[in-house]
PDB file of C-alpha atoms in Angstrom:
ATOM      1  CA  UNK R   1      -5.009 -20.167  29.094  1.00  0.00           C
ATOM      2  CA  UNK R   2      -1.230 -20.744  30.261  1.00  0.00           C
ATOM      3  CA  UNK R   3       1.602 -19.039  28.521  1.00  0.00           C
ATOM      4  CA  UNK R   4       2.623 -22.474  26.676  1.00  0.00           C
ATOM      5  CA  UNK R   5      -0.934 -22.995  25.523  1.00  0.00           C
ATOM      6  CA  UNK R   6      -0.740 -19.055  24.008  1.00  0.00           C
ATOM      7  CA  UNK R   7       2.666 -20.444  22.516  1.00  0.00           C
ATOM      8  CA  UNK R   8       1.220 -23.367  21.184  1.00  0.00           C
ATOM      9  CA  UNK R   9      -1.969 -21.704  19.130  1.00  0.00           C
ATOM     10  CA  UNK R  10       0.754 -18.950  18.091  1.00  0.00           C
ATOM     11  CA  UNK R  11       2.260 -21.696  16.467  1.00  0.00           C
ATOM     12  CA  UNK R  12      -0.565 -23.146  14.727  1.00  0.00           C
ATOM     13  CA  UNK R  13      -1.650 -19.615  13.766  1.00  0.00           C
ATOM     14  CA  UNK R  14       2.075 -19.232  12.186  1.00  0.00           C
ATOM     15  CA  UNK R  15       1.714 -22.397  10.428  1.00  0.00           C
ATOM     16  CA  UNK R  16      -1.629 -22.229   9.084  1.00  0.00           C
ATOM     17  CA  UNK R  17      -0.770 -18.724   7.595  1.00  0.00           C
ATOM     18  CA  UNK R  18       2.475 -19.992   5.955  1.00  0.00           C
ATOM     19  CA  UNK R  19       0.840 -22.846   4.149  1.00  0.00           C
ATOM     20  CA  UNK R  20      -1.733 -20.483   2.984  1.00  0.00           C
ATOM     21  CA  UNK R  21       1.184 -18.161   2.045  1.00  0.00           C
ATOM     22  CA  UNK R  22       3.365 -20.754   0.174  1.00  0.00           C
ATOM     23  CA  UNK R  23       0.223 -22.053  -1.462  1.00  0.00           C
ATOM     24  CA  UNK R  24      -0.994 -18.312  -2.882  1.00  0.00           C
ATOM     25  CA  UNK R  25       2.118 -18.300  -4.007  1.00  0.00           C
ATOM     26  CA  UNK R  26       2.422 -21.140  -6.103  1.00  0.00           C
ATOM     27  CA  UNK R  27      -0.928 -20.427  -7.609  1.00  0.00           C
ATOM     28  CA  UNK R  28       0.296 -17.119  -8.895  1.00  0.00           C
ATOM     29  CA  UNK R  29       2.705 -18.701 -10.716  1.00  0.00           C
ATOM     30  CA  UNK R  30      -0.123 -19.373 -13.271  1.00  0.00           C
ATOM     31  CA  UNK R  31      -0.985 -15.458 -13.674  1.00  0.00           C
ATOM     32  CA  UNK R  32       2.194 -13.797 -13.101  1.00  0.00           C
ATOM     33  CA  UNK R  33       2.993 -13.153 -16.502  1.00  0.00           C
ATOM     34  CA  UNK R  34      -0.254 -11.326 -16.800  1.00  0.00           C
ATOM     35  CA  UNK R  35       0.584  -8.986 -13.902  1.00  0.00           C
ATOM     36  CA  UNK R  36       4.111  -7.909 -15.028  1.00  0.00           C
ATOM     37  CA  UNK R  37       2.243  -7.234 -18.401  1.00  0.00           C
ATOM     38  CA  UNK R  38      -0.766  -5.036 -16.486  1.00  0.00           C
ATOM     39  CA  UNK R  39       2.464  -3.190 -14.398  1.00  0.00           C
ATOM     40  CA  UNK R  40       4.799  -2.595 -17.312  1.00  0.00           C
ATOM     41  CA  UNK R  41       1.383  -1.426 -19.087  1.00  0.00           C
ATOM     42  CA  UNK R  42       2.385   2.209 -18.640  1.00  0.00           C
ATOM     43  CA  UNK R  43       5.549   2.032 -20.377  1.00  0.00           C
ATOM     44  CA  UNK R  44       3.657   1.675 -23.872  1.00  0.00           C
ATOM     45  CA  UNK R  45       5.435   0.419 -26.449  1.00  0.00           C
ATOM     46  CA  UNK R  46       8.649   0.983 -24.481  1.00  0.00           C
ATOM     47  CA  UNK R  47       9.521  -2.655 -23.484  1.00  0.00           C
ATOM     48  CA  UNK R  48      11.619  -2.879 -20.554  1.00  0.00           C
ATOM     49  CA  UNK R  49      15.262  -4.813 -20.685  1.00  0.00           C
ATOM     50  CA  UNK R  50      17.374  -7.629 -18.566  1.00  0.00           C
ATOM     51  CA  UNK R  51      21.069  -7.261 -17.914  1.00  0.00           C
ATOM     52  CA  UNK R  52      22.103  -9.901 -16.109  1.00  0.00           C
ATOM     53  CA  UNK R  53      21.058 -13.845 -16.694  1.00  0.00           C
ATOM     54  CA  UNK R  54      18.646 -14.343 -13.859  1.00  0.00           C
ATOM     55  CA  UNK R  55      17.253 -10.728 -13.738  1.00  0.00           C
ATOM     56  CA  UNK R  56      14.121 -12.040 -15.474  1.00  0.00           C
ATOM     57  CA  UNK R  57      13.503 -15.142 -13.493  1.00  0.00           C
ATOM     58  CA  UNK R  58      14.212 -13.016 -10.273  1.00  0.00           C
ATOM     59  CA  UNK R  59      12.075 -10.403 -11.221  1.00  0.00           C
ATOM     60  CA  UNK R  60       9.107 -13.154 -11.866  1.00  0.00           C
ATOM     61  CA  UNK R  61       9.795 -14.770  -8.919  1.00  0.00           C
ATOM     62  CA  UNK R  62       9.194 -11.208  -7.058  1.00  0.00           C
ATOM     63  CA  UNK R  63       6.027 -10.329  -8.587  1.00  0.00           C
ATOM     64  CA  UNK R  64       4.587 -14.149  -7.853  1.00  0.00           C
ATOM     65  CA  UNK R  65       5.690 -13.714  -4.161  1.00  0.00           C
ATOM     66  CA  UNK R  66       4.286 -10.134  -4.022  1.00  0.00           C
ATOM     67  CA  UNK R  67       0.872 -12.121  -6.076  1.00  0.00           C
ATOM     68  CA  UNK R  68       0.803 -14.615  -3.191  1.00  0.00           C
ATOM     69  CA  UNK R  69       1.196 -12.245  -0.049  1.00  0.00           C
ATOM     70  CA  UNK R  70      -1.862  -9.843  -1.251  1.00  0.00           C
ATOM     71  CA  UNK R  71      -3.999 -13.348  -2.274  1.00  0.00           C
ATOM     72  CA  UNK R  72      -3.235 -15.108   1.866  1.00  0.00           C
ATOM     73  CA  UNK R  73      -3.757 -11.987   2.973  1.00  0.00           C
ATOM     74  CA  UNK R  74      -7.638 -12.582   4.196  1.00  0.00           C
ATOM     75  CA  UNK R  75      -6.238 -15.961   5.498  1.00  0.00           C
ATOM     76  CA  UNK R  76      -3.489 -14.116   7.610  1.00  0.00           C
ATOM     77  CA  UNK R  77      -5.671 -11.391   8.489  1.00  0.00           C
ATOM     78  CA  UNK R  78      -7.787 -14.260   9.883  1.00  0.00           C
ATOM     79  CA  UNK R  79      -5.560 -16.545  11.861  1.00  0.00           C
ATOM     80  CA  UNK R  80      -4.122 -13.015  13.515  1.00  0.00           C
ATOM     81  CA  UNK R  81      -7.953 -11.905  14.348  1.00  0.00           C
ATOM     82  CA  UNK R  82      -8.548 -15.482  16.188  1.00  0.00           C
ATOM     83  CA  UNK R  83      -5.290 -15.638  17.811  1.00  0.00           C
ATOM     84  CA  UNK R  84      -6.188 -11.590  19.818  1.00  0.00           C
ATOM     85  CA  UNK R  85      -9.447 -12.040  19.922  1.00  0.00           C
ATOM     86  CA  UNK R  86     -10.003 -14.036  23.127  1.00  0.00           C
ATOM     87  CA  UNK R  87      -8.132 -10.784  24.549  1.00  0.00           C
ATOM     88  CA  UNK R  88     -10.269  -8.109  23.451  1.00  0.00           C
ATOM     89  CA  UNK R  89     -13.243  -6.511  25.238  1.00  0.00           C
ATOM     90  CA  UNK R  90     -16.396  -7.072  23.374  1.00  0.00           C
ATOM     91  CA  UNK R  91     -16.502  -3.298  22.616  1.00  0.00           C
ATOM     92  CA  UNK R  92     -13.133  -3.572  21.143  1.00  0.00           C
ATOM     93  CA  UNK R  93     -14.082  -6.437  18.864  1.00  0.00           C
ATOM     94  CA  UNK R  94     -16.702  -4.287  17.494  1.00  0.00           C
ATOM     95  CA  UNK R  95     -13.887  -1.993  16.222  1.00  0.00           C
ATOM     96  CA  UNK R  96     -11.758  -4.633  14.959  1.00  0.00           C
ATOM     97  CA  UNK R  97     -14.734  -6.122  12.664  1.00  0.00           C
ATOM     98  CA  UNK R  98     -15.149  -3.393  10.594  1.00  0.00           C
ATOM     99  CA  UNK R  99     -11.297  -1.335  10.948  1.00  0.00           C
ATOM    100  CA  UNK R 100     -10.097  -4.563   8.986  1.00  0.00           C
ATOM    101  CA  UNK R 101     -12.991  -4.147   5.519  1.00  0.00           C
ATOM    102  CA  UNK R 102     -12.046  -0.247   6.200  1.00  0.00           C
ATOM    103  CA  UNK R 103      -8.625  -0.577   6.006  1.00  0.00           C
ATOM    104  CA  UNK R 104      -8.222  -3.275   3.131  1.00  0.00           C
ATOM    105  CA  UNK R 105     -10.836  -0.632   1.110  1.00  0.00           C
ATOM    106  CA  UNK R 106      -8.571   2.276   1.826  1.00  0.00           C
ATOM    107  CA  UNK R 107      -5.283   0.700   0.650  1.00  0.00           C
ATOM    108  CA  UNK R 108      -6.985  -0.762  -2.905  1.00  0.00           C
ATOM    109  CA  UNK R 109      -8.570   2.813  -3.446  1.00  0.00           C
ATOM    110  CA  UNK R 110      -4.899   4.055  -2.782  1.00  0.00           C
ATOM    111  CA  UNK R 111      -3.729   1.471  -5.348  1.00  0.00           C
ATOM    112  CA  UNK R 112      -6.380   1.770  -7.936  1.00  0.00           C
ATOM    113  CA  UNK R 113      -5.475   5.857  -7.526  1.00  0.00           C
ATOM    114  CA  UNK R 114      -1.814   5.080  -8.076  1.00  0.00           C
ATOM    115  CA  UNK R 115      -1.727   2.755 -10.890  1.00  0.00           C
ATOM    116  CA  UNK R 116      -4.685   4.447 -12.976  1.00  0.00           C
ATOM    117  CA  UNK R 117      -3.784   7.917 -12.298  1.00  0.00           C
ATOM    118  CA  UNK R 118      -0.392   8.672 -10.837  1.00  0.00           C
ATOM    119  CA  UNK R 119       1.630   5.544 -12.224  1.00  0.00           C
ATOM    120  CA  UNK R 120       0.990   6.552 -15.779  1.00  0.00           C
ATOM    121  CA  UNK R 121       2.236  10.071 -15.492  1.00  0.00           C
ATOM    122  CA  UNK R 122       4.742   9.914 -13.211  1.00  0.00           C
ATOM    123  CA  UNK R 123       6.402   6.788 -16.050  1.00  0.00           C
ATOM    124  CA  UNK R 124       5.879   9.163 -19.052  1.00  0.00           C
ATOM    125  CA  UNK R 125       7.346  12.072 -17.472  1.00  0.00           C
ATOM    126  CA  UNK R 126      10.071  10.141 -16.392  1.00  0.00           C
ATOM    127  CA  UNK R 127      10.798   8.346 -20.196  1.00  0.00           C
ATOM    128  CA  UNK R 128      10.789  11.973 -21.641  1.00  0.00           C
ATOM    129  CA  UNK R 129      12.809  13.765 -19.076  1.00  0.00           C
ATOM    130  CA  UNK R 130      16.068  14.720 -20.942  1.00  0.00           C
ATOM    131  CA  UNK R 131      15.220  12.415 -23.974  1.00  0.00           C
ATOM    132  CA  UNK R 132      17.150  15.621 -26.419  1.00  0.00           C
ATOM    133  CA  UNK R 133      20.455  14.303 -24.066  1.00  0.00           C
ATOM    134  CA  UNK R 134      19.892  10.304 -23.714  1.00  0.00           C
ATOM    135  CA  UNK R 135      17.567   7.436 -24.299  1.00  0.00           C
ATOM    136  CA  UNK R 136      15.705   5.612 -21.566  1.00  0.00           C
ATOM    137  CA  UNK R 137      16.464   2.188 -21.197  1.00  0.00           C
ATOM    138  CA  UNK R 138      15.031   0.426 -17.947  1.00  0.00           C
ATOM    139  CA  UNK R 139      15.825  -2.660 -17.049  1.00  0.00           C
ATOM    140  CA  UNK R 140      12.580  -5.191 -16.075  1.00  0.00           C
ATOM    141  CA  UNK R 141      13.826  -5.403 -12.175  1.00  0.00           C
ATOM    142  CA  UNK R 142      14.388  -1.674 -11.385  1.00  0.00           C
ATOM    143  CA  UNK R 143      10.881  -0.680 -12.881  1.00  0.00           C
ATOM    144  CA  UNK R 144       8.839  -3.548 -11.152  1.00  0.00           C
ATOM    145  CA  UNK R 145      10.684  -2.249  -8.033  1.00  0.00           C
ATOM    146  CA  UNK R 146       9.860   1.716  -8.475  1.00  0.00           C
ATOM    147  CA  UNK R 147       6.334   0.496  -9.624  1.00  0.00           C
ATOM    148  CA  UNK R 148       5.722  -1.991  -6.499  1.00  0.00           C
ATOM    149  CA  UNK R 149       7.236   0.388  -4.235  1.00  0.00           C
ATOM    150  CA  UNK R 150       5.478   2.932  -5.431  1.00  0.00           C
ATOM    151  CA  UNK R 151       2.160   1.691  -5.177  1.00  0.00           C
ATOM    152  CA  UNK R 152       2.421   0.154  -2.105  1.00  0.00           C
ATOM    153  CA  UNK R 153       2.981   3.618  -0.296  1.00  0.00           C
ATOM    154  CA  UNK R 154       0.660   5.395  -1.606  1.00  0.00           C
ATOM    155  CA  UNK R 155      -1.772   2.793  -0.886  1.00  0.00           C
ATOM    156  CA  UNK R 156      -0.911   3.630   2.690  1.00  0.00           C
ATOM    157  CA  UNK R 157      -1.079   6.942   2.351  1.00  0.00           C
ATOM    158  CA  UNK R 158      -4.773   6.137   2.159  1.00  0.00           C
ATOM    159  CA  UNK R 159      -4.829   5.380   5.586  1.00  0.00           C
ATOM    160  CA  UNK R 160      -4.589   8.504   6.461  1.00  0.00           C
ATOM    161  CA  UNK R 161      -8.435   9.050   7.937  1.00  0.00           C
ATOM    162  CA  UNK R 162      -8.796   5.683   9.479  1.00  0.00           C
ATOM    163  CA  UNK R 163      -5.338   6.698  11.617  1.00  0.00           C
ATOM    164  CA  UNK R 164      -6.796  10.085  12.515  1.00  0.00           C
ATOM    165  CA  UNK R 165     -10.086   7.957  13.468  1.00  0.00           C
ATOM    166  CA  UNK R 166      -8.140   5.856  16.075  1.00  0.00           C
ATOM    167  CA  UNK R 167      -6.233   8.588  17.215  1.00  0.00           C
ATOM    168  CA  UNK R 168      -9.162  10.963  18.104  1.00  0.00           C
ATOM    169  CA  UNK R 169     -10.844   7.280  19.823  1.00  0.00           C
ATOM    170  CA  UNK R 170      -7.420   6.898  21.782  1.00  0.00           C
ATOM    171  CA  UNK R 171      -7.900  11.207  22.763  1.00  0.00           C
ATOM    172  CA  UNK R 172      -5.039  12.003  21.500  1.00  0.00           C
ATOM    173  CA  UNK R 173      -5.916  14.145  19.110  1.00  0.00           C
ATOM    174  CA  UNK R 174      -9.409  16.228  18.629  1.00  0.00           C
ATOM    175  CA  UNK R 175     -11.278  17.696  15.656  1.00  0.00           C
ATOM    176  CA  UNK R 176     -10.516  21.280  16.546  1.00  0.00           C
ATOM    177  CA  UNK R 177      -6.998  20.660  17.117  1.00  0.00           C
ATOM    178  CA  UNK R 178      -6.861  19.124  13.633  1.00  0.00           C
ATOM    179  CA  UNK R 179      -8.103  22.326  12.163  1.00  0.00           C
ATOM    180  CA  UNK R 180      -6.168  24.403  14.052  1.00  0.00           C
ATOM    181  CA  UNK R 181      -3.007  22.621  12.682  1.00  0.00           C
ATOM    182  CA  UNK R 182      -4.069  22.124   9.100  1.00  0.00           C
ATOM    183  CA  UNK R 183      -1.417  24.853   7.785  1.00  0.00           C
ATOM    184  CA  UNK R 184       1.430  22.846   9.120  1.00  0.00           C
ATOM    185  CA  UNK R 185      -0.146  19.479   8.202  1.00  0.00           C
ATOM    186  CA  UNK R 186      -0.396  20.707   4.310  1.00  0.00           C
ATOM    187  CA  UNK R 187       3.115  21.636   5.018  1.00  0.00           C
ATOM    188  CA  UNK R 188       3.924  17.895   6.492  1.00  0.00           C
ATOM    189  CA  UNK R 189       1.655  16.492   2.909  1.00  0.00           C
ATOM    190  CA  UNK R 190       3.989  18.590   0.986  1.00  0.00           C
ATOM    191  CA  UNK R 191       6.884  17.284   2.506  1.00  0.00           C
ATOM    192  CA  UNK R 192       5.600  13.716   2.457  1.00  0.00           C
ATOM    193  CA  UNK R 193       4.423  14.247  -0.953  1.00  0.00           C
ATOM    194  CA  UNK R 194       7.673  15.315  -2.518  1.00  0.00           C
ATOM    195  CA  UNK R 195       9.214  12.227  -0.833  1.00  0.00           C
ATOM    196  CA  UNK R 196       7.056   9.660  -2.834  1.00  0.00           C
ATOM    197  CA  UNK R 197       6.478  11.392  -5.985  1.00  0.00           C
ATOM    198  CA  UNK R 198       9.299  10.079  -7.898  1.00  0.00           C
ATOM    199  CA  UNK R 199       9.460  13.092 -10.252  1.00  0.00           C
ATOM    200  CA  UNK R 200      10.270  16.734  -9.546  1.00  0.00           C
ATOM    201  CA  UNK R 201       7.392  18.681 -11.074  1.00  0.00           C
ATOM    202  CA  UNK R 202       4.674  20.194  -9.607  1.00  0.00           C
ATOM    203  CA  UNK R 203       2.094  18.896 -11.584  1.00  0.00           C
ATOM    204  CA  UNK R 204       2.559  15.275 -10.132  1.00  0.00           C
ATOM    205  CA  UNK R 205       3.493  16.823  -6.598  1.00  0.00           C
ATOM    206  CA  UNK R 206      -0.478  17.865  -7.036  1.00  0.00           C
ATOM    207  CA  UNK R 207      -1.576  14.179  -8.102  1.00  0.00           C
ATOM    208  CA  UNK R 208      -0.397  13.353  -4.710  1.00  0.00           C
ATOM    209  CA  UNK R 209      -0.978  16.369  -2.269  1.00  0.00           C
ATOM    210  CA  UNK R 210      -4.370  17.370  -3.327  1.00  0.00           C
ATOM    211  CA  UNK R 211      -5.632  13.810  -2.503  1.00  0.00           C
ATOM    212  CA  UNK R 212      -3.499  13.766   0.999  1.00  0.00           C
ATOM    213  CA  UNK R 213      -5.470  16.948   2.121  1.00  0.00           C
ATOM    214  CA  UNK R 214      -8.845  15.546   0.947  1.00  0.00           C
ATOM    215  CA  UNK R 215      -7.832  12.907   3.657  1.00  0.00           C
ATOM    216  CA  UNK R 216      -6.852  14.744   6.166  1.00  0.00           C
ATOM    217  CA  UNK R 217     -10.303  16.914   6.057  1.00  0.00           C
ATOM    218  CA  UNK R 218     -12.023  12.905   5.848  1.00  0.00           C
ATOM    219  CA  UNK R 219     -10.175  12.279   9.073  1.00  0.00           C
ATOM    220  CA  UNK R 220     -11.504  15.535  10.782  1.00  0.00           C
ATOM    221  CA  UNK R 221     -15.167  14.595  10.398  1.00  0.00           C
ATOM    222  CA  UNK R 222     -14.447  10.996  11.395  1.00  0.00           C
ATOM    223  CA  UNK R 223     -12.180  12.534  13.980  1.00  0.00           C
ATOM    224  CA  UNK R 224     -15.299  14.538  15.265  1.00  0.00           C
ATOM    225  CA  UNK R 225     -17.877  10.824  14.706  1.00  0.00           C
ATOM    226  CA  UNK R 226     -15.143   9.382  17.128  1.00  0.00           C
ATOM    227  CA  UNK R 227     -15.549  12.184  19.945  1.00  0.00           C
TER     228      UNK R 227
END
């Protein structure tokens, strides 16, 4: 196949995905109001405010177009599979058929972890820090942005074993180097932990850490399947 003809399915690929894209979109128009009531669920009866005129609409808009990315993202995932495909070894496609379930199963387990668990903790310890001195007031777009944000890294966080995996394949790392250097990876967790959590206490430090080192000892024994 000649570079334009790689140009030309790149194209359609491109297009394909962004009708899917503009479509999800649209149709999450329909349930969006649900999902900002599900993501402002851990506030309680604390409802959240708007300060400025188009905050709201803005804010809507966001959690629609955040809606229609994760709803075309099997139809994205798929036009990017069929555009590489034709250049992968048949060993290498084997890899690529099951990293892609493995990975999207990681990241929801990262989410349903986060929103269940650590989301609800992390927003009551934050509405009752210093509550003798002030009272919270959050405004809808700054919470939907600490809750997205939120979310969406510690759903990658999750991805922690399947990275290991694919670096042992690659040989760049091996199982007993990985448990030679687990003292300064719990030390890297801890650091990478204290960076998400968005409060300063230990307790929530845990929520995070103690599932980052369950990880890391996952990746070791797939680290040692992939040797």
């Amino acid at each position: 196949m000649s570079l334009l003809e790689h140009l030309e399915e790149l194209r359609e690929r491109l297009i394909k995905s962004a009708i899917a894209l503009i479509l999800a979109i649209f149709f999450s128009l329909f349930f969006t109001g649900r999902l900002l009531k599900i993501l402002i669920a851990p506030m309680g009866e604390l409802k959240p405010v708007f300060l400025r005129p188009t905050e709201m609409i803005i804010t809507y808009l966001r959690v629609a177009f955040i809606a229609g990315i994760a709803l075309a993202m099997p139809v994205i995932v798929y036009q990017l599979v069929k555009f590489i495909l034709p250049a992968l070894y048949p060993h290498e496609r084997r890899y690529l058929y099951w990293l892609i379930p493995a990975a999207s199963l990681s990241f929801l387990a990262g989410l349903a972890f986060a929103f269940f668990v650590m989301l609800p903790f992390a927003v009551k310890y934050l509405l009752t820090f210093g509550g003798d001195v002030a009272r919270a007031q959050w405004t809808i777009g700054e919470y939907i942005n600490f809750a997205t944000n939120f979310l969406f890294w510690i759903g990658m966080t999750f991805e922690l074993p399947l990275a290991i995996y694919f670096l042992a394949k690659l040989g760049l790392v091996s199982p007993s180097w990985l448990s030679r250097n687990r003292k300064y990876a719990i030390v890297l967790i801890a650091i990478i932990a204290a960076v998400i959590t968005p409060t300063p206490d230990p307790f929530n430090m845990s929520l995070v850490m103690i599932p980052l080192i369950l990880l890391y000892e996952v990746g070791i024994l797939l680290a040692k399947i992939a040797r």
